[in-house]
Coordinates of C-alpha atoms in Angstrom, one line a residue:
M279 CA 0.0 -0.1 0.0
K280 CA 1.3 3.5 -0.8
N281 CA 2.1 5.9 1.9
L282 CA -1.1 7.3 3.1
R283 CA -2.0 10.8 4.1
I284 CA -4.5 10.9 7.0
G285 CA -6.3 14.0 8.2
V286 CA -7.5 13.9 12.0
Y287 CA -10.1 16.3 13.1
V288 CA -10.9 16.8 16.8
C289 CA -14.2 18.5 17.8
N290 CA -14.6 20.4 20.9
C291 CA -18.4 20.2 20.5
G292 CA -18.7 23.6 22.4
T293 CA -17.8 22.4 25.8
N294 CA -19.4 19.0 25.5
I295 CA -16.1 17.4 24.8
A296 CA -13.6 20.1 25.6
K297 CA -14.7 20.6 29.3
I298 CA -13.4 17.1 30.1
I299 CA -10.9 16.2 27.2
D300 CA -7.9 18.2 26.2
A301 CA -8.7 18.5 22.5
E302 CA -5.5 20.2 21.6
A303 CA -3.4 17.5 23.4
V304 CA -5.4 14.8 21.4
A305 CA -4.8 16.5 18.1
K306 CA -1.2 16.8 18.7
Y307 CA -0.9 13.2 19.9
A308 CA -2.5 12.3 16.6
S309 CA -0.2 14.4 14.6
N310 CA 2.6 12.2 15.6
L311 CA 1.1 8.9 14.5
P312 CA 2.3 7.3 11.4
N313 CA 0.6 8.4 8.1
V314 CA -1.2 11.4 9.7
A315 CA -0.5 14.4 7.6
I316 CA -2.5 17.0 9.4
A317 CA -4.5 17.1 12.8
K318 CA -6.7 19.9 13.9
T319 CA -9.3 21.0 16.4
Y320 CA -12.5 23.0 15.9
K321 CA -15.2 24.2 18.1
Y322 CA -18.0 22.6 16.1
M323 CA -16.7 20.3 13.5
C324 CA -20.1 19.3 12.2
S325 CA -20.9 23.1 11.4
N326 CA -20.7 24.3 7.9
P327 CA -17.3 25.9 8.5
G328 CA -16.1 22.7 10.0
Q329 CA -17.1 20.7 7.0
E330 CA -15.8 23.2 4.6
M331 CA -12.4 23.0 6.5
I332 CA -12.2 19.3 6.1
A333 CA -13.1 19.5 2.4
Q334 CA -10.5 22.3 1.8
D335 CA -7.8 20.3 3.7
I336 CA -8.4 17.2 1.5
K337 CA -7.7 19.1 -1.6
D338 CA -4.9 21.3 -0.2
N339 CA -2.9 18.5 1.6
E340 CA -4.0 15.6 -0.7
L341 CA -5.5 13.7 2.0
D342 CA -6.7 10.2 1.2
R343 CA -8.2 9.2 4.6
V344 CA -10.1 11.2 7.3
V345 CA -10.6 10.6 11.0
V346 CA -13.0 12.7 12.8
A347 CA -13.1 12.5 16.7
A348 CA -16.4 13.9 17.8
C349 CA -19.8 12.6 18.7
S350 CA -21.6 9.3 17.9
P351 CA -21.4 8.2 14.1
N352 CA -25.2 7.7 14.6
M353 CA -25.4 11.5 14.9
H354 CA -23.2 12.8 12.2
E355 CA -21.3 10.1 10.1
R356 CA -23.5 11.1 7.1
T357 CA -22.5 14.8 7.7
F358 CA -18.9 14.0 7.4
R359 CA -19.3 11.6 4.6
H360 CA -20.9 14.5 2.7
A361 CA -17.7 16.7 3.4
L362 CA -15.7 13.9 1.8
R363 CA -17.8 13.8 -1.1
M364 CA -17.5 17.5 -1.5
A365 CA -13.9 17.3 -1.9
G366 CA -14.0 14.4 -4.3
L367 CA -12.9 11.7 -1.9
N368 CA -14.7 8.3 -1.5
Q369 CA -17.0 8.8 1.5
Y370 CA -16.2 5.4 3.0
L371 CA -12.6 6.4 3.6
L372 CA -13.8 8.0 6.6
E373 CA -13.7 6.7 10.3
M374 CA -15.2 8.4 13.4
A375 CA -13.9 8.0 16.9
N376 CA -16.7 8.6 19.5
I377 CA -15.0 10.9 22.1
R378 CA -18.3 12.5 23.5
E379 CA -21.0 9.8 24.3
Q380 CA -18.3 7.2 24.9
C381 CA -15.6 9.4 26.7
S382 CA -16.4 13.1 27.8
W383 CA -20.0 12.4 28.9
V384 CA -19.1 9.2 30.9
H385 CA -15.9 10.5 32.7
K386 CA -15.0 13.1 35.2
D387 CA -11.2 12.5 35.3
R388 CA -9.7 14.9 32.8
K389 CA -6.4 13.2 32.5
A390 CA -8.0 9.6 32.1
A391 CA -10.6 10.9 29.7
T392 CA -8.0 12.6 27.5
K393 CA -5.8 9.5 27.5
K394 CA -8.8 7.3 26.4
A395 CA -9.7 9.8 23.7
M396 CA -6.2 9.5 22.4
A397 CA -6.5 5.7 22.3
L398 CA -9.8 6.0 20.4
V399 CA -8.3 8.3 17.9
H400 CA -5.3 5.9 17.5
G401 CA -7.6 3.0 17.0
A402 CA -9.6 5.0 14.4
V403 CA -6.4 5.9 12.5
L404 CA -5.1 2.3 12.3
R405 CA -8.5 1.3 11.3
V406 CA -9.1 3.8 8.4
E407 CA -5.7 2.7 6.9
K408 CA -7.5 -0.4 6.1
H409 CA -10.7 1.2 4.6
E410 CA -11.6 0.5 1.0
A411 CA -13.1 2.8 -1.5
L412 CA -16.6 1.3 -1.7
E413 CA -19.3 2.2 -4.1
S414 CA -23.0 2.6 -3.3
I415 CA -25.6 1.0 -5.5
D416 CA -28.7 2.5 -7.1
V417 CA -32.2 0.8 -7.2
D418 CA -35.5 1.9 -9.0
M419 CA -38.0 3.5 -6.9
S420 CA -41.6 2.5 -7.3
P421 CA -43.8 5.8 -7.0
N422 CA -46.5 3.9 -5.4
S423 CA -47.0 4.0 -1.5
L424 CA -48.7 2.0 1.2
V425 CA -50.4 3.8 4.1
I426 CA -51.5 1.5 7.1
G427 CA -54.2 3.2 9.2
G428 CA -57.0 5.4 8.1
G429 CA -57.1 8.0 11.0
I430 CA -56.0 11.5 10.6
A431 CA -52.4 10.6 10.4
G432 CA -52.9 8.1 7.6
M433 CA -55.4 10.2 5.7
T434 CA -53.1 13.3 5.7
T435 CA -50.1 11.1 4.5
A436 CA -52.2 9.6 1.7
L437 CA -53.7 12.9 0.6
E438 CA -50.2 14.6 0.5
L439 CA -48.7 11.8 -1.5
A440 CA -51.7 11.4 -3.9
D441 CA -52.1 15.3 -4.4
A442 CA -48.3 15.1 -5.6
G443 CA -49.6 12.6 -8.5
N444 CA -48.5 9.4 -6.9
S445 CA -50.7 6.2 -6.4
V446 CA -51.5 5.2 -2.7
H447 CA -52.9 2.2 -1.2
L448 CA -54.6 3.1 2.2
V449 CA -55.5 0.1 4.4
E450 CA -57.9 0.6 7.4
K451 CA -58.7 -2.4 9.7
S452 CA -62.2 -1.0 10.8
D453 CA -65.2 -0.3 8.6
Q454 CA -64.7 3.5 8.3
L455 CA -62.0 6.1 8.2
G456 CA -61.4 8.7 11.1
G457 CA -59.6 6.7 13.8
N458 CA -59.8 8.0 17.3
V459 CA -60.4 11.7 16.2
G460 CA -63.6 10.3 15.0
R461 CA -64.7 9.5 18.5
V462 CA -64.3 13.2 19.7
D463 CA -67.0 15.9 19.7
L464 CA -64.9 19.2 20.1
T465 CA -61.1 19.7 20.3
A466 CA -59.1 21.8 22.7
P467 CA -58.3 24.7 23.0
Y468 CA -60.4 26.4 20.3
Y469 CA -63.5 24.0 20.2
Y470 CA -63.0 23.2 16.7
S471 CA -65.6 20.3 15.6
A472 CA -63.7 17.0 15.1
T473 CA -66.4 16.0 12.7
D474 CA -65.7 19.0 10.5
L475 CA -62.0 18.4 10.7
L476 CA -62.5 14.8 9.4
T477 CA -65.4 15.2 6.9
D478 CA -63.3 17.0 4.6
R479 CA -60.3 14.7 4.6
I480 CA -62.6 11.5 4.6
T481 CA -64.5 13.0 1.5
R482 CA -61.2 13.8 -0.4
T483 CA -59.5 10.6 0.6
K484 CA -62.5 8.4 -0.7
S485 CA -63.0 10.4 -4.0
H486 CA -59.4 10.7 -4.8
K487 CA -58.5 9.1 -8.0
K488 CA -55.0 8.3 -6.8
I489 CA -56.0 6.7 -3.5
Q490 CA -57.3 3.1 -3.3
V491 CA -59.1 2.7 0.1
Y492 CA -59.2 -0.8 1.6
L493 CA -61.7 -0.7 4.6
Q494 CA -62.0 -3.8 6.9
S495 CA -58.6 -5.0 5.7
K496 CA -55.0 -5.8 6.8
V497 CA -51.8 -6.1 5.4
T498 CA -50.5 -9.9 5.8
D499 CA -47.1 -9.8 4.2
L500 CA -44.7 -7.2 3.2
S501 CA -41.5 -8.3 1.4
G502 CA -38.8 -6.7 -0.7
F503 CA -36.7 -3.7 0.2
V504 CA -36.9 0.1 0.0
G505 CA -38.3 1.2 -3.6
N506 CA -39.4 -2.3 -4.4
F507 CA -41.8 -3.7 -1.8
T508 CA -44.5 -6.1 -2.4
A509 CA -47.5 -6.1 -0.1
N510 CA -50.4 -8.5 0.3
I511 CA -53.7 -7.1 1.3
I512 CA -56.7 -9.2 2.6
H513 CA -60.3 -8.1 3.3
L514 CA -61.6 -9.0 6.9
N515 CA -65.0 -10.5 6.1
G516 CA -65.3 -13.3 8.4
V517 CA -63.7 -15.8 6.3
P518 CA -60.4 -17.5 7.7
E519 CA -57.3 -15.8 6.6
S520 CA -56.2 -19.0 5.0
E521 CA -58.9 -19.0 2.6
K522 CA -58.8 -15.4 1.5
T523 CA -57.2 -14.4 -1.7
P524 CA -54.8 -11.5 -1.1
V525 CA -54.6 -8.4 -3.2
E526 CA -50.7 -8.0 -4.2
V527 CA -49.5 -4.4 -4.5
Q528 CA -46.2 -3.2 -5.7
I529 CA -44.9 -0.1 -3.6
G530 CA -41.7 1.8 -2.9
N531 CA -42.5 3.1 0.6
V532 CA -44.7 2.3 3.5
A533 CA -46.2 4.8 6.1
I534 CA -47.3 3.2 9.4
C535 CA -50.2 5.4 11.0
T536 CA -52.0 2.8 13.1
G537 CA -52.8 5.0 16.0
Y538 CA -53.3 4.1 19.7
K539 CA -55.9 2.5 22.0
E540 CA -57.5 3.9 25.2
F541 CA -56.3 2.6 28.6
D542 CA -58.6 0.0 30.1
A543 CA -59.9 2.0 33.1
S544 CA -61.1 -1.2 34.9
R545 CA -57.5 -1.9 35.6
V546 CA -57.3 0.9 38.3
T547 CA -59.5 -1.0 40.8
H548 CA -59.9 1.8 43.4
Y549 CA -61.7 4.0 40.8
G550 CA -64.5 1.6 40.6
Y551 CA -65.0 1.7 36.8
G552 CA -67.2 -1.1 35.8
K553 CA -68.6 -1.5 39.3
L554 CA -69.9 2.1 39.9
P555 CA -72.3 2.9 37.2
N556 CA -71.5 6.6 37.1
V557 CA -67.8 6.3 36.8
I558 CA -67.2 6.7 33.0
T559 CA -64.3 7.2 30.8
S560 CA -63.3 10.3 28.7
F561 CA -64.5 8.6 25.6
E562 CA -68.0 7.7 27.1
L563 CA -68.3 11.4 28.0
E564 CA -67.5 12.3 24.4
R565 CA -70.5 10.1 23.4
M566 CA -72.7 12.0 25.7
L567 CA -71.5 15.3 24.4
R568 CA -72.1 14.3 20.7
A569 CA -75.6 13.3 21.7
G570 CA -76.1 16.6 23.3
K571 CA -76.8 15.3 26.9
V572 CA -74.6 15.0 30.1
E573 CA -76.4 12.8 32.4
T574 CA -76.1 9.9 34.9
K575 CA -77.1 6.3 34.1
E576 CA -80.4 7.1 35.8
G577 CA -81.0 9.9 33.3
K578 CA -80.5 12.8 35.9
T579 CA -78.6 16.0 35.4
P580 CA -75.5 15.7 37.7
K581 CA -75.1 18.5 40.3
Y582 CA -71.4 17.5 40.9
V583 CA -69.0 16.2 38.4
A584 CA -65.4 15.4 39.0
I585 CA -62.7 14.8 36.5
I586 CA -59.7 12.8 37.3
H587 CA -56.4 12.9 35.3
C588 CA -53.8 10.5 34.4
V589 CA -55.8 7.4 34.5
G590 CA -53.2 4.7 33.2
S591 CA -50.5 7.4 32.7
R592 CA -47.7 8.7 34.9
N593 CA -47.8 5.5 37.2
K594 CA -45.3 2.9 37.6
E595 CA -47.9 0.2 37.8
F596 CA -49.2 1.0 34.3
H597 CA -47.4 3.5 32.2
T598 CA -44.8 6.0 33.3
Y599 CA -45.2 8.5 30.5
C600 CA -47.6 11.4 30.0
S601 CA -50.4 11.0 27.4
R602 CA -50.3 14.8 26.7
V603 CA -53.8 15.5 25.5
C604 CA -55.5 14.6 28.7
C605 CA -55.1 17.8 30.5
M606 CA -56.5 20.1 28.0
T607 CA -59.2 17.7 27.1
A608 CA -60.2 17.7 30.7
L609 CA -60.5 21.4 30.7
K610 CA -62.6 21.4 27.6
Y611 CA -64.9 19.0 29.5
A612 CA -65.2 21.4 32.3
H613 CA -66.1 24.2 30.1
E614 CA -68.7 22.0 28.1
I615 CA -70.4 20.7 31.3
K616 CA -70.6 24.2 32.8
S617 CA -71.9 25.5 29.5
A618 CA -74.7 22.7 29.5
N619 CA -75.5 23.1 33.2
P620 CA -74.2 26.3 34.7
E621 CA -75.3 25.2 38.2
C622 CA -73.1 22.1 38.0
Y623 CA -70.0 21.9 40.4
V624 CA -67.0 20.8 38.5
S625 CA -63.9 19.4 40.3
D626 CA -60.7 18.9 38.3
V627 CA -58.3 16.4 40.1
Y628 CA -55.0 16.4 38.6
I629 CA -51.2 15.6 39.3
D630 CA -49.8 18.4 37.1
M631 CA -51.3 20.6 34.7
N632 CA -49.7 20.1 31.4
A633 CA -50.4 23.2 29.2
F634 CA -47.7 22.6 26.6
G635 CA -49.2 23.7 23.2
K636 CA -50.2 26.8 21.6
G637 CA -53.0 28.6 23.3
H638 CA -53.2 26.0 26.2
E639 CA -51.9 28.3 28.9
D640 CA -54.7 30.8 28.0
F641 CA -57.1 27.9 28.1
Y642 CA -56.1 26.8 31.5
L643 CA -56.5 30.5 32.7
Q644 CA -60.0 30.6 31.4
S645 CA -61.0 27.3 33.1
S646 CA -59.7 28.7 36.3
Q647 CA -61.8 31.9 35.8
A648 CA -64.9 29.6 35.1
K649 CA -65.0 28.4 38.7
T650 CA -63.6 25.1 38.2
L651 CA -62.2 23.6 41.4
F652 CA -58.6 22.5 40.9
L653 CA -57.4 19.8 43.2
M654 CA -53.8 18.4 43.0
Y655 CA -53.0 15.0 44.1
D656 CA -49.6 13.0 44.3
K657 CA -49.2 10.4 41.6
E658 CA -48.1 7.9 44.3
N659 CA -51.3 8.6 46.4
R660 CA -54.0 8.4 44.0
P661 CA -57.8 9.2 44.7
V662 CA -60.2 6.6 45.9
I663 CA -63.8 6.4 44.9
H664 CA -66.7 5.0 47.0
K665 CA -70.4 5.3 47.1
A666 CA -71.9 8.0 49.3
E667 CA -74.0 7.6 52.2
P668 CA -77.9 8.2 51.7
S669 CA -77.5 11.5 53.9
D670 CA -74.9 12.8 51.6
D671 CA -76.1 15.2 48.8
C672 CA -74.3 13.2 46.1
E673 CA -74.0 9.7 44.6
M674 CA -70.2 9.1 45.3
L675 CA -67.3 10.5 47.4
I676 CA -63.7 11.1 46.2
E677 CA -61.1 10.6 48.9
V678 CA -58.1 12.6 48.0
H679 CA -55.0 14.0 49.8
E680 CA -54.8 17.5 48.4
K681 CA -51.1 18.1 47.7
L682 CA -51.0 22.0 47.8
S683 CA -53.2 22.4 51.1
G684 CA -51.7 19.2 52.6
E685 CA -55.4 18.2 53.7
H686 CA -57.4 15.0 53.2
I687 CA -60.5 16.0 51.3
E688 CA -63.8 14.4 50.3
I689 CA -65.1 15.7 47.0
P690 CA -68.8 15.0 46.1
A691 CA -69.6 13.6 42.7
D692 CA -72.7 12.4 40.9
L693 CA -70.6 11.7 37.8
I694 CA -66.9 11.0 37.7
V695 CA -65.0 11.2 34.3
L696 CA -61.7 9.2 34.2
M697 CA -59.2 10.7 31.7
V698 CA -57.9 7.6 30.3
G699 CA -54.3 7.6 28.7
M700 CA -53.1 6.4 25.4
E701 CA -51.3 3.1 25.0
A702 CA -49.9 1.0 22.1
R703 CA -52.4 -1.1 20.1
E704 CA -52.7 -4.8 20.7
D705 CA -51.7 -5.4 17.0
A706 CA -48.6 -3.1 17.4
H707 CA -46.2 -6.2 17.7
E708 CA -47.7 -7.8 14.6
I709 CA -47.2 -4.6 12.6
A710 CA -43.7 -4.2 13.9
H711 CA -42.8 -7.8 12.8
L712 CA -44.5 -7.4 9.5
A713 CA -42.5 -4.2 8.6
G714 CA -39.3 -5.1 10.4
I715 CA -39.3 -2.2 12.8
S716 CA -38.8 -2.1 16.6
Q717 CA -40.9 -1.2 19.7
D718 CA -39.9 0.5 22.9
K719 CA -40.8 -1.0 26.4
D720 CA -44.2 0.6 26.3
G721 CA -45.0 -0.9 22.8
W722 CA -44.6 2.4 20.8
F723 CA -42.7 2.1 17.4
I724 CA -39.2 3.4 17.5
E725 CA -37.8 6.1 15.4
S726 CA -34.5 6.0 13.5
H727 CA -33.4 9.0 15.8
P728 CA -35.7 10.6 18.2
K729 CA -34.5 14.1 17.2
L730 CA -32.9 14.0 13.7
E731 CA -35.2 11.2 12.1
P732 CA -38.5 11.5 14.0
V733 CA -40.5 9.8 11.3
A734 CA -38.1 7.3 9.7
T735 CA -37.2 3.8 11.1
T736 CA -34.3 1.5 10.9
T737 CA -35.9 -0.2 7.9
D738 CA -35.3 1.9 4.8
G739 CA -38.5 2.9 3.2
V740 CA -40.7 2.3 6.2
F741 CA -42.0 5.5 8.0
I742 CA -44.1 6.1 11.2
A743 CA -46.4 9.0 12.0
G744 CA -48.8 9.8 14.6
T745 CA -49.8 8.2 17.8
C746 CA -48.3 4.9 17.0
V747 CA -45.1 6.5 17.6
A748 CA -46.0 8.2 21.1
P749 CA -49.0 10.1 22.6
K750 CA -49.5 13.5 20.8
D751 CA -52.1 15.9 19.9
I752 CA -53.8 16.5 16.5
P753 CA -51.5 19.4 15.2
D754 CA -48.3 17.3 16.1
T755 CA -49.9 14.2 14.4
V756 CA -50.6 16.1 11.2
A757 CA -47.2 17.6 11.2
Q758 CA -45.5 14.3 11.5
A759 CA -47.8 12.8 8.8
R760 CA -46.8 15.5 6.5
A761 CA -43.1 15.0 7.3
A762 CA -43.4 11.3 6.5
A763 CA -45.0 12.1 3.2
A764 CA -42.3 14.7 2.5
R765 CA -39.5 12.2 3.2
I766 CA -41.4 9.7 0.8
L767 CA -41.9 12.2 -1.9
A768 CA -38.2 13.3 -1.9
R769 CA -37.3 9.7 -2.6
I770 CA -39.9 9.3 -5.4
A771 CA -38.7 12.5 -7.1
K772 CA -35.2 11.0 -7.6
G773 CA -36.5 7.9 -9.4
K774 CA -33.7 5.8 -7.8
I775 CA -32.5 5.5 -4.3
E776 CA -28.9 5.0 -3.3
V777 CA -28.3 1.9 -1.1
D778 CA -25.5 2.1 1.5
A779 CA -22.4 0.2 0.2
I780 CA -21.8 -1.4 3.7
Y781 CA -23.5 -4.7 3.6
S782 CA -22.3 -8.5 3.9
E783 CA -21.2 -10.7 1.1
V784 CA -21.1 -14.5 0.7
N785 CA -17.9 -16.1 -0.7
K786 CA -19.4 -18.8 -3.0
E787 CA -16.1 -20.8 -2.8
L788 CA -16.6 -21.2 1.0
C789 CA -20.5 -21.4 1.4
S790 CA -21.6 -24.9 2.3
G791 CA -25.3 -24.1 2.0
C792 CA -26.0 -24.9 5.8
R793 CA -28.5 -22.0 6.0
F794 CA -27.6 -20.8 9.5
C795 CA -27.5 -17.3 8.2
N796 CA -30.9 -17.4 6.5
D797 CA -32.6 -18.1 10.0
L798 CA -30.5 -15.6 12.0
C799 CA -30.8 -12.6 9.9
P800 CA -33.2 -10.0 11.5
Y801 CA -33.8 -8.3 8.3
N802 CA -34.7 -11.2 6.1
A803 CA -31.8 -10.1 3.8
I804 CA -30.4 -13.6 3.1
E805 CA -32.1 -15.9 0.4
F806 CA -31.1 -19.4 -0.3
I807 CA -30.6 -20.1 -4.0
E808 CA -31.7 -23.8 -4.6
E809 CA -30.0 -24.2 -8.0
E810 CA -26.7 -23.1 -6.5
G811 CA -27.2 -24.7 -3.1
Q812 CA -25.8 -21.5 -1.6
S813 CA -27.0 -18.4 0.4
H814 CA -27.0 -15.0 -1.2
V815 CA -27.3 -11.5 0.5
I816 CA -29.7 -9.1 -0.8
S817 CA -27.6 -6.0 -0.4
A818 CA -30.5 -3.5 -0.4
L819 CA -31.9 -5.2 2.6
C820 CA -28.8 -5.8 4.6
K821 CA -28.0 -3.5 7.6
A822 CA -24.5 -4.7 8.2
C823 CA -25.5 -6.0 11.7
G824 CA -22.8 -8.6 11.4
V825 CA -25.0 -11.5 12.9
C826 CA -24.4 -13.7 9.9
V827 CA -20.7 -12.8 9.7
A828 CA -20.0 -14.0 13.2
A829 CA -22.4 -17.2 13.0
C830 CA -21.2 -18.7 9.7
P831 CA -19.4 -21.9 10.6
S832 CA -17.5 -21.7 7.2
S833 CA -16.4 -18.0 7.6
A834 CA -17.8 -17.6 4.2
I835 CA -19.4 -14.3 5.0
K836 CA -17.5 -11.0 5.0
G837 CA -18.8 -7.6 6.3
R838 CA -17.9 -4.9 4.0
H839 CA -16.5 -1.9 6.0
F840 CA -16.2 -4.2 8.9
T841 CA -13.6 -6.7 7.9
D842 CA -11.4 -8.7 10.3
D843 CA -8.3 -6.6 9.3
Q844 CA -10.2 -3.4 10.0
V845 CA -11.6 -4.4 13.4
L846 CA -8.5 -5.9 14.6
A847 CA -6.4 -2.9 13.5
Q848 CA -8.8 -0.9 15.5
I849 CA -8.3 -3.0 18.7
D850 CA -4.6 -2.6 18.3
G851 CA -4.9 1.1 18.4
L852 CA -7.1 1.0 21.6
F853 CA -4.6 -1.1 23.4
S854 CA -1.7 1.2 22.4
K855 CA 0.4 2.9 25.3
V856 CA -0.6 6.5 25.7
E857 CA 1.5 9.2 27.5
Y858 CA -0.1 12.3 28.8
E859 CA 0.4 14.7 31.5
L860 CA -2.3 17.1 32.8
E861 CA -1.2 20.8 32.1
E862 CA -4.4 22.6 33.0
Q863 CA -7.6 22.4 35.1
P864 CA -11.0 21.5 33.6
V865 CA -12.9 24.2 32.1
K866 CA -15.8 25.4 34.4

């Protein structure tokens, strides 16, 4: 191999790295390593000036390899690959050393952290010497899309795609479009009619020439890879799935918008739901509001109404997360109940008042001025509901330890509304398995990156939007749906899609056809070719996870960009002897 010229760039990341690691010392150490032609530090290497500096150095110093010591490759590897491309250097001749998450963020000792950063950079330098100039591949992109879920997110995504002139297959499990928003009367904080919001979208979706709507249907199989998926859709009409003839559609991208289900309030036994007839859920109150009557099971107008927040949310026993929409919906109920019956006493029993969105703080102020009684309770000491005595002027009593006053209070109630939280649907696991995406501990679908890739998933071509990702309100749901549609449209516009050049390859001379790799691959990226008696990796599906490489008994599979030589060279660098004496105190 010719003498290499490697450029090493150490990022300060503001003070994220520099407050613990001596970045200048790391750069100086790197400059003395074999084949390193230049070593620099910069405050924010990922910024435009930082990228331009790298690109210019590649040209001016004839660099043929680059090491960037900064944050996680998950965050900015693509950013620095772009910098190499700008300079005309193959993007895979880059290696990143993670000296932020794996070093500065987990250490307090400046000397030890700096020495570790030096070792990480040394490993990256030795590894990048072994890198090869790989070439990405292009695959055709089908302009057709599949949207799973016919709620507000699904319809918004479908309409955005169809309005741009692309065919969309919209699959909804129930017999109508609208999802959970279709069960709501008015929306907070401006009292817009949910029916009016949906009617326009439902009408446009059903009548759109580019949208094929499948009601009472489900996707039973999704195969292929980004740009070239094949989906099977069956109609749920009571016939066993094995006897149904699926509709096969060719698509390029998938948007999953399957929504959420409401928490089962009967699981919180001390609220008496299912036993006390006038303890109802928020969705049951919505039905009353849509019918124009708020009354007890006996048909009486309630004199006392209590609304209890966070039923199923913010609790270790059920779900620790906040369901976000409950607080403002509860305030909406207080307004609607007082409007229908001005003499009614409304109590709002909450843990915290989450007024996070536009206009919500003003909405909360209006509610407090409307003589709603606000009572705060501790999430570890929830209210208890029981029937009132005949002498009491109400049907039920709520015992609560009021947090602000510190007093134990009994609240009268004729009707109690439980603000049930959101939780992942029962079929979320089935959808996740079908599309090859992941779920978190609560069952929500996981984004590729929670901040930088909020609608993408780890499976290329599969996007997620709405409340199947996490609890959110209608504006956030619509915004996410449009973001997913925008990502899909950007891909369709190119006609072809670039597939990462990092994937596994099978050496046909060594493959014995044992098929171990076929069963182990989590992305279904390995097929067995019967005529040849050997396995083959579908490069467009492979994510280079390395499972097949490690498992192959014949050592017939090689991971491009993660070869044995590259990994072992990096390990040599990590165990290199590093000398460093602390010269200054940590930046405060």
